[in-house]
């Protein structure tokens, strides 16, 4: 008795990667549309990005709540005691992706907040989520 997961062949791993990528791109589009349509809840004590006024309107949905802390750490390092609750791996990875993207893809991203947010979005949606979907498929195929 074979399960449905064993019907996947290695050639379909590419399909899983592309499907995961398409779902993330659809999620990004929906986030931008709903950010324009729905007003934000104004909470007290929420940290905002220090350079929020220069942020592009399409990137605003992705700088809410904890992401503001992580992006501030990626941009400026640990500036206050509250940010010490966040581990340094994610901000370091975002900063590395921004350095790579500014060196090889978009040179204008080097020293602005749009570069940090775009790098985080690229890392999460284009690299990590589709790759983790393929890894999950590989683990399920072995099981």
PDB file of C-alpha atoms in Angstrom:
ATOM      1  CA  UNK A   1       0.000   0.000   0.000  1.00  0.00           C
ATOM      2  CA  UNK A   2       1.679   3.227  -1.130  1.00  0.00           C
ATOM      3  CA  UNK A   3       0.779   6.610   0.186  1.00  0.00           C
ATOM      4  CA  UNK A   4       0.171   9.681  -1.938  1.00  0.00           C
ATOM      5  CA  UNK A   5       3.540  11.131  -0.989  1.00  0.00           C
ATOM      6  CA  UNK A   6       5.454   8.290  -2.651  1.00  0.00           C
ATOM      7  CA  UNK A   7       3.973   9.245  -6.025  1.00  0.00           C
ATOM      8  CA  UNK A   8       6.170  12.356  -6.111  1.00  0.00           C
ATOM      9  CA  UNK A   9       9.240  11.976  -8.225  1.00  0.00           C
ATOM     10  CA  UNK A  10      12.391  14.128  -7.936  1.00  0.00           C
ATOM     11  CA  UNK A  11      11.228  16.081 -10.986  1.00  0.00           C
ATOM     12  CA  UNK A  12       8.196  17.223  -9.006  1.00  0.00           C
ATOM     13  CA  UNK A  13      10.426  18.825  -6.370  1.00  0.00           C
ATOM     14  CA  UNK A  14      10.843  21.683  -8.819  1.00  0.00           C
ATOM     15  CA  UNK A  15       7.055  21.932  -8.985  1.00  0.00           C
ATOM     16  CA  UNK A  16       6.872  22.115  -5.186  1.00  0.00           C
ATOM     17  CA  UNK A  17       9.485  24.865  -5.164  1.00  0.00           C
ATOM     18  CA  UNK A  18       7.612  26.858  -7.817  1.00  0.00           C
ATOM     19  CA  UNK A  19       4.261  26.340  -6.085  1.00  0.00           C
ATOM     20  CA  UNK A  20       5.708  27.526  -2.769  1.00  0.00           C
ATOM     21  CA  UNK A  21       7.242  30.539  -4.503  1.00  0.00           C
ATOM     22  CA  UNK A  22       3.946  31.375  -6.227  1.00  0.00           C
ATOM     23  CA  UNK A  23       2.050  31.092  -2.940  1.00  0.00           C
ATOM     24  CA  UNK A  24       4.484  33.494  -1.250  1.00  0.00           C
ATOM     25  CA  UNK A  25       4.206  35.985  -4.102  1.00  0.00           C
ATOM     26  CA  UNK A  26       0.401  35.802  -3.870  1.00  0.00           C
ATOM     27  CA  UNK A  27       0.662  36.335  -0.102  1.00  0.00           C
ATOM     28  CA  UNK A  28       2.848  39.411  -0.655  1.00  0.00           C
ATOM     29  CA  UNK A  29       0.323  40.873  -3.114  1.00  0.00           C
ATOM     30  CA  UNK A  30      -2.550  40.226  -0.702  1.00  0.00           C
ATOM     31  CA  UNK A  31      -0.616  41.807   2.172  1.00  0.00           C
ATOM     32  CA  UNK A  32      -0.022  44.973   0.170  1.00  0.00           C
ATOM     33  CA  UNK A  33      -3.658  45.186  -0.973  1.00  0.00           C
ATOM     34  CA  UNK A  34      -5.075  44.635   2.509  1.00  0.00           C
ATOM     35  CA  UNK A  35      -2.621  47.072   4.038  1.00  0.00           C
ATOM     36  CA  UNK A  36      -4.002  49.708   1.687  1.00  0.00           C
ATOM     37  CA  UNK A  37      -7.638  48.775   2.381  1.00  0.00           C
ATOM     38  CA  UNK A  38      -7.654  48.104   6.128  1.00  0.00           C
ATOM     39  CA  UNK A  39      -6.514  50.645   8.695  1.00  0.00           C
ATOM     40  CA  UNK A  40      -3.957  49.570  11.251  1.00  0.00           C
ATOM     41  CA  UNK A  41      -4.726  48.999  14.900  1.00  0.00           C
ATOM     42  CA  UNK A  42      -2.846  51.615  16.877  1.00  0.00           C
ATOM     43  CA  UNK A  43      -1.342  49.831  19.859  1.00  0.00           C
ATOM     44  CA  UNK A  44       0.553  51.474  22.651  1.00  0.00           C
ATOM     45  CA  UNK A  45       4.157  50.553  23.233  1.00  0.00           C
ATOM     46  CA  UNK A  46       4.752  49.122  19.760  1.00  0.00           C
ATOM     47  CA  UNK A  47       8.148  49.881  18.285  1.00  0.00           C
ATOM     48  CA  UNK A  48       8.192  51.298  14.786  1.00  0.00           C
ATOM     49  CA  UNK A  49      11.121  51.441  12.434  1.00  0.00           C
ATOM     50  CA  UNK A  50      13.278  54.461  13.090  1.00  0.00           C
ATOM     51  CA  UNK A  51      13.293  55.452   9.416  1.00  0.00           C
ATOM     52  CA  UNK A  52       9.664  54.567   8.632  1.00  0.00           C
ATOM     53  CA  UNK A  53       9.044  57.859   6.844  1.00  0.00           C
ATOM     54  CA  UNK A  54      11.412  56.916   3.995  1.00  0.00           C
ATOM     55  CA  UNK A  55       9.924  53.434   3.536  1.00  0.00           C
ATOM     56  CA  UNK A  56       8.253  52.655   0.216  1.00  0.00           C
ATOM     57  CA  UNK A  57       4.460  52.231   0.516  1.00  0.00           C
ATOM     58  CA  UNK A  58       4.511  48.656  -0.852  1.00  0.00           C
ATOM     59  CA  UNK A  59       6.906  47.536   1.904  1.00  0.00           C
ATOM     60  CA  UNK A  60       4.891  48.953   4.818  1.00  0.00           C
ATOM     61  CA  UNK A  61       2.849  45.758   5.499  1.00  0.00           C
ATOM     62  CA  UNK A  62       6.043  43.916   6.338  1.00  0.00           C
ATOM     63  CA  UNK A  63       7.304  46.175   9.118  1.00  0.00           C
ATOM     64  CA  UNK A  64       4.731  45.522  11.815  1.00  0.00           C
ATOM     65  CA  UNK A  65       5.112  44.188  15.352  1.00  0.00           C
ATOM     66  CA  UNK A  66       8.228  42.036  15.919  1.00  0.00           C
ATOM     67  CA  UNK A  67       9.543  42.581  12.416  1.00  0.00           C
ATOM     68  CA  UNK A  68      10.216  46.214  13.361  1.00  0.00           C
ATOM     69  CA  UNK A  69      12.520  45.019  16.161  1.00  0.00           C
ATOM     70  CA  UNK A  70      14.333  42.549  13.926  1.00  0.00           C
ATOM     71  CA  UNK A  71      14.740  45.039  11.086  1.00  0.00           C
ATOM     72  CA  UNK A  72      16.007  47.709  13.483  1.00  0.00           C
ATOM     73  CA  UNK A  73      18.590  45.217  14.741  1.00  0.00           C
ATOM     74  CA  UNK A  74      19.569  44.363  11.154  1.00  0.00           C
ATOM     75  CA  UNK A  75      19.919  48.047  10.291  1.00  0.00           C
ATOM     76  CA  UNK A  76      21.576  49.476  13.408  1.00  0.00           C
ATOM     77  CA  UNK A  77      22.478  46.598  15.710  1.00  0.00           C
ATOM     78  CA  UNK A  78      21.222  46.167  19.263  1.00  0.00           C
ATOM     79  CA  UNK A  79      20.301  49.736  20.265  1.00  0.00           C
ATOM     80  CA  UNK A  80      18.251  49.192  23.430  1.00  0.00           C
ATOM     81  CA  UNK A  81      17.600  46.625  26.113  1.00  0.00           C
ATOM     82  CA  UNK A  82      14.241  45.488  24.703  1.00  0.00           C
ATOM     83  CA  UNK A  83      15.890  44.295  21.488  1.00  0.00           C
ATOM     84  CA  UNK A  84      18.176  41.922  23.386  1.00  0.00           C
ATOM     85  CA  UNK A  85      15.263  39.460  23.501  1.00  0.00           C
ATOM     86  CA  UNK A  86      15.787  38.705  19.802  1.00  0.00           C
ATOM     87  CA  UNK A  87      18.454  36.285  18.647  1.00  0.00           C
ATOM     88  CA  UNK A  88      21.059  37.708  16.235  1.00  0.00           C
ATOM     89  CA  UNK A  89      20.945  35.066  13.479  1.00  0.00           C
ATOM     90  CA  UNK A  90      17.969  36.452  11.556  1.00  0.00           C
ATOM     91  CA  UNK A  91      19.153  40.092  11.540  1.00  0.00           C
ATOM     92  CA  UNK A  92      22.636  38.933  10.574  1.00  0.00           C
ATOM     93  CA  UNK A  93      21.218  36.881   7.694  1.00  0.00           C
ATOM     94  CA  UNK A  94      19.099  39.831   6.524  1.00  0.00           C
ATOM     95  CA  UNK A  95      22.123  42.104   6.620  1.00  0.00           C
ATOM     96  CA  UNK A  96      24.142  39.537   4.613  1.00  0.00           C
ATOM     97  CA  UNK A  97      21.401  39.221   1.986  1.00  0.00           C
ATOM     98  CA  UNK A  98      21.256  43.030   1.740  1.00  0.00           C
ATOM     99  CA  UNK A  99      25.024  43.168   1.229  1.00  0.00           C
ATOM    100  CA  UNK A 100      24.800  40.539  -1.509  1.00  0.00           C
ATOM    101  CA  UNK A 101      21.826  42.227  -3.194  1.00  0.00           C
ATOM    102  CA  UNK A 102      23.430  45.667  -3.065  1.00  0.00           C
ATOM    103  CA  UNK A 103      26.671  44.319  -4.486  1.00  0.00           C
ATOM    104  CA  UNK A 104      25.218  42.221  -7.310  1.00  0.00           C
ATOM    105  CA  UNK A 105      21.571  43.123  -7.922  1.00  0.00           C
ATOM    106  CA  UNK A 106      20.511  46.602  -6.732  1.00  0.00           C
ATOM    107  CA  UNK A 107      23.409  48.898  -5.779  1.00  0.00           C
ATOM    108  CA  UNK A 108      21.002  51.528  -4.426  1.00  0.00           C
ATOM    109  CA  UNK A 109      19.918  49.255  -1.539  1.00  0.00           C
ATOM    110  CA  UNK A 110      23.124  49.634   0.434  1.00  0.00           C
ATOM    111  CA  UNK A 111      22.248  52.232   3.046  1.00  0.00           C
ATOM    112  CA  UNK A 112      18.495  52.582   3.309  1.00  0.00           C
ATOM    113  CA  UNK A 113      15.612  50.912   5.097  1.00  0.00           C
ATOM    114  CA  UNK A 114      13.995  49.792   1.835  1.00  0.00           C
ATOM    115  CA  UNK A 115      17.051  47.606   1.252  1.00  0.00           C
ATOM    116  CA  UNK A 116      16.713  45.952   4.668  1.00  0.00           C
ATOM    117  CA  UNK A 117      12.981  45.251   4.240  1.00  0.00           C
ATOM    118  CA  UNK A 118      13.379  44.053   0.643  1.00  0.00           C
ATOM    119  CA  UNK A 119      16.257  41.800   1.679  1.00  0.00           C
ATOM    120  CA  UNK A 120      14.208  40.276   4.513  1.00  0.00           C
ATOM    121  CA  UNK A 121      11.270  39.737   2.172  1.00  0.00           C
ATOM    122  CA  UNK A 122      13.509  38.173  -0.461  1.00  0.00           C
ATOM    123  CA  UNK A 123      15.210  35.925   2.045  1.00  0.00           C
ATOM    124  CA  UNK A 124      11.925  34.721   3.552  1.00  0.00           C
ATOM    125  CA  UNK A 125       9.752  34.443   0.459  1.00  0.00           C
ATOM    126  CA  UNK A 126      12.173  33.557  -2.317  1.00  0.00           C
ATOM    127  CA  UNK A 127      14.838  31.568  -0.510  1.00  0.00           C
ATOM    128  CA  UNK A 128      13.733  30.071   2.804  1.00  0.00           C
ATOM    129  CA  UNK A 129      10.052  29.204   2.358  1.00  0.00           C
ATOM    130  CA  UNK A 130      10.352  27.448  -1.036  1.00  0.00           C
ATOM    131  CA  UNK A 131      13.541  25.679   0.053  1.00  0.00           C
ATOM    132  CA  UNK A 132      11.927  24.480   3.275  1.00  0.00           C
ATOM    133  CA  UNK A 133       8.963  23.194   1.242  1.00  0.00           C
ATOM    134  CA  UNK A 134      11.322  21.067  -0.855  1.00  0.00           C
ATOM    135  CA  UNK A 135      13.104  19.812   2.275  1.00  0.00           C
ATOM    136  CA  UNK A 136       9.760  18.903   3.828  1.00  0.00           C
ATOM    137  CA  UNK A 137       8.825  16.990   0.676  1.00  0.00           C
ATOM    138  CA  UNK A 138      12.157  15.151   0.759  1.00  0.00           C
ATOM    139  CA  UNK A 139      11.598  14.200   4.396  1.00  0.00           C
ATOM    140  CA  UNK A 140       8.081  13.000   3.648  1.00  0.00           C
ATOM    141  CA  UNK A 141       9.306  10.931   0.706  1.00  0.00           C
ATOM    142  CA  UNK A 142      11.848   9.188   2.939  1.00  0.00           C
ATOM    143  CA  UNK A 143       9.212   8.453   5.549  1.00  0.00           C
TER     144      UNK A 143
END
